[in-house]
């Protein structure tokens, strides 16, 4: 196991049990798709066991690889170029 765990809330909080809401609050997960870093301790692992259907847990290596993959995916997109000149203005310059 890695010394750090990256925990991401992937399901919504409304409609969950009060105990689960309090556990997520203790983990400082308040909004969906937010990630927090916690030490890998038995206490944190027990909290994660309670809310395992609401969160995704990654090790440090998995988290960095996912972020790198997302960054590479974004870099492959070509920039969007928009010309605001009317078509007649470009034809008259020829």
mmCIF file of C-alpha atoms in Angstrom:
data_model
loop_
_atom_site.group_PDB
_atom_site.id
_atom_site.type_symbol
_atom_site.label_atom_id
_atom_site.label_comp_id
_atom_site.label_asym_id
_atom_site.label_seq_id
_atom_site.Cartn_x
_atom_site.Cartn_y
_atom_site.Cartn_z
ATOM 1 C CA UNK A 1 0.000 0.000 0.000
ATOM 2 C CA UNK A 2 0.973 3.565 -0.626
ATOM 3 C CA UNK A 3 1.416 5.886 2.392
ATOM 4 C CA UNK A 4 -1.144 8.281 0.881
ATOM 5 C CA UNK A 5 -4.627 7.586 -0.449
ATOM 6 C CA UNK A 6 -6.465 9.821 -2.913
ATOM 7 C CA UNK A 7 -10.207 9.653 -2.290
ATOM 8 C CA UNK A 8 -12.717 10.984 -4.838
ATOM 9 C CA UNK A 9 -16.426 11.372 -4.162
ATOM 10 C CA UNK A 10 -18.184 9.996 -7.242
ATOM 11 C CA UNK A 11 -21.800 9.725 -6.066
ATOM 12 C CA UNK A 12 -24.054 12.402 -4.665
ATOM 13 C CA UNK A 13 -24.584 12.955 -0.965
ATOM 14 C CA UNK A 14 -28.376 13.588 -0.991
ATOM 15 C CA UNK A 15 -30.351 10.484 -0.125
ATOM 16 C CA UNK A 16 -27.555 8.825 1.833
ATOM 17 C CA UNK A 17 -27.673 7.800 5.477
ATOM 18 C CA UNK A 18 -26.751 10.312 8.150
ATOM 19 C CA UNK A 19 -23.808 8.144 9.235
ATOM 20 C CA UNK A 20 -22.430 8.160 5.686
ATOM 21 C CA UNK A 21 -22.873 11.933 5.396
ATOM 22 C CA UNK A 22 -21.009 12.434 8.664
ATOM 23 C CA UNK A 23 -18.228 10.110 7.505
ATOM 24 C CA UNK A 24 -17.844 12.029 4.232
ATOM 25 C CA UNK A 25 -17.799 15.277 6.192
ATOM 26 C CA UNK A 26 -15.020 13.869 8.400
ATOM 27 C CA UNK A 27 -13.080 12.959 5.240
ATOM 28 C CA UNK A 28 -13.708 16.552 4.024
ATOM 29 C CA UNK A 29 -15.566 15.408 0.924
ATOM 30 C CA UNK A 30 -18.364 17.881 0.353
ATOM 31 C CA UNK A 31 -18.935 17.942 -3.412
ATOM 32 C CA UNK A 32 -19.053 15.359 -6.156
ATOM 33 C CA UNK A 33 -15.864 14.739 -8.200
ATOM 34 C CA UNK A 34 -13.653 16.350 -5.553
ATOM 35 C CA UNK A 35 -10.474 14.580 -4.471
ATOM 36 C CA UNK A 36 -8.743 14.686 -1.102
ATOM 37 C CA UNK A 37 -5.474 13.148 0.028
ATOM 38 C CA UNK A 38 -5.408 11.252 3.329
ATOM 39 C CA UNK A 39 -2.796 9.167 5.077
ATOM 40 C CA UNK A 40 -3.272 5.437 4.802
ATOM 41 C CA UNK A 41 -4.211 4.602 8.391
ATOM 42 C CA UNK A 42 -6.560 1.963 9.810
ATOM 43 C CA UNK A 43 -8.961 4.733 10.866
ATOM 44 C CA UNK A 44 -9.235 6.140 7.348
ATOM 45 C CA UNK A 45 -9.554 2.664 5.845
ATOM 46 C CA UNK A 46 -12.440 1.933 8.237
ATOM 47 C CA UNK A 47 -14.162 5.158 7.199
ATOM 48 C CA UNK A 48 -13.701 4.228 3.546
ATOM 49 C CA UNK A 49 -15.189 0.800 4.201
ATOM 50 C CA UNK A 50 -18.394 2.524 5.370
ATOM 51 C CA UNK A 51 -18.757 4.720 2.275
ATOM 52 C CA UNK A 52 -17.130 2.481 -0.330
ATOM 53 C CA UNK A 53 -20.117 2.731 -2.697
ATOM 54 C CA UNK A 54 -19.835 6.538 -2.773
ATOM 55 C CA UNK A 55 -16.091 6.992 -3.312
ATOM 56 C CA UNK A 56 -13.178 5.845 -5.466
ATOM 57 C CA UNK A 57 -9.866 5.218 -3.706
ATOM 58 C CA UNK A 58 -6.551 5.502 -5.561
ATOM 59 C CA UNK A 59 -2.954 5.159 -4.504
ATOM 60 C CA UNK A 60 -0.518 7.975 -5.220
ATOM 61 C CA UNK A 61 0.869 6.216 -8.299
ATOM 62 C CA UNK A 62 -2.611 5.578 -9.737
ATOM 63 C CA UNK A 63 -3.660 9.183 -9.124
ATOM 64 C CA UNK A 64 -0.556 10.634 -10.814
ATOM 65 C CA UNK A 65 -0.926 8.293 -13.788
ATOM 66 C CA UNK A 66 -4.579 9.297 -14.244
ATOM 67 C CA UNK A 67 -3.746 13.009 -14.043
ATOM 68 C CA UNK A 68 -0.902 12.567 -16.549
ATOM 69 C CA UNK A 69 -3.223 10.690 -18.902
ATOM 70 C CA UNK A 70 -5.819 13.496 -18.659
ATOM 71 C CA UNK A 71 -3.147 16.115 -19.341
ATOM 72 C CA UNK A 72 -1.906 14.211 -22.403
ATOM 73 C CA UNK A 73 -5.466 13.871 -23.689
ATOM 74 C CA UNK A 74 -6.058 17.618 -23.384
ATOM 75 C CA UNK A 75 -2.767 18.433 -25.116
ATOM 76 C CA UNK A 76 -3.740 16.451 -28.221
ATOM 77 C CA UNK A 77 -6.659 18.686 -29.062
ATOM 78 C CA UNK A 78 -5.868 21.293 -31.742
ATOM 79 C CA UNK A 79 -6.664 24.906 -30.909
ATOM 80 C CA UNK A 80 -9.905 26.320 -32.278
ATOM 81 C CA UNK A 81 -9.327 29.235 -34.683
ATOM 82 C CA UNK A 82 -12.281 31.498 -35.357
ATOM 83 C CA UNK A 83 -12.176 34.241 -37.957
ATOM 84 C CA UNK A 84 -14.547 37.112 -37.242
ATOM 85 C CA UNK A 85 -14.005 38.762 -40.603
ATOM 86 C CA UNK A 86 -16.892 38.546 -43.053
ATOM 87 C CA UNK A 87 -16.369 36.405 -46.139
ATOM 88 C CA UNK A 88 -16.624 39.431 -48.483
ATOM 89 C CA UNK A 89 -13.707 41.191 -46.733
ATOM 90 C CA UNK A 90 -11.388 38.270 -47.370
ATOM 91 C CA UNK A 91 -12.445 38.044 -51.060
ATOM 92 C CA UNK A 92 -11.867 41.792 -51.759
ATOM 93 C CA UNK A 93 -8.240 41.625 -50.575
ATOM 94 C CA UNK A 94 -7.326 39.262 -53.453
#
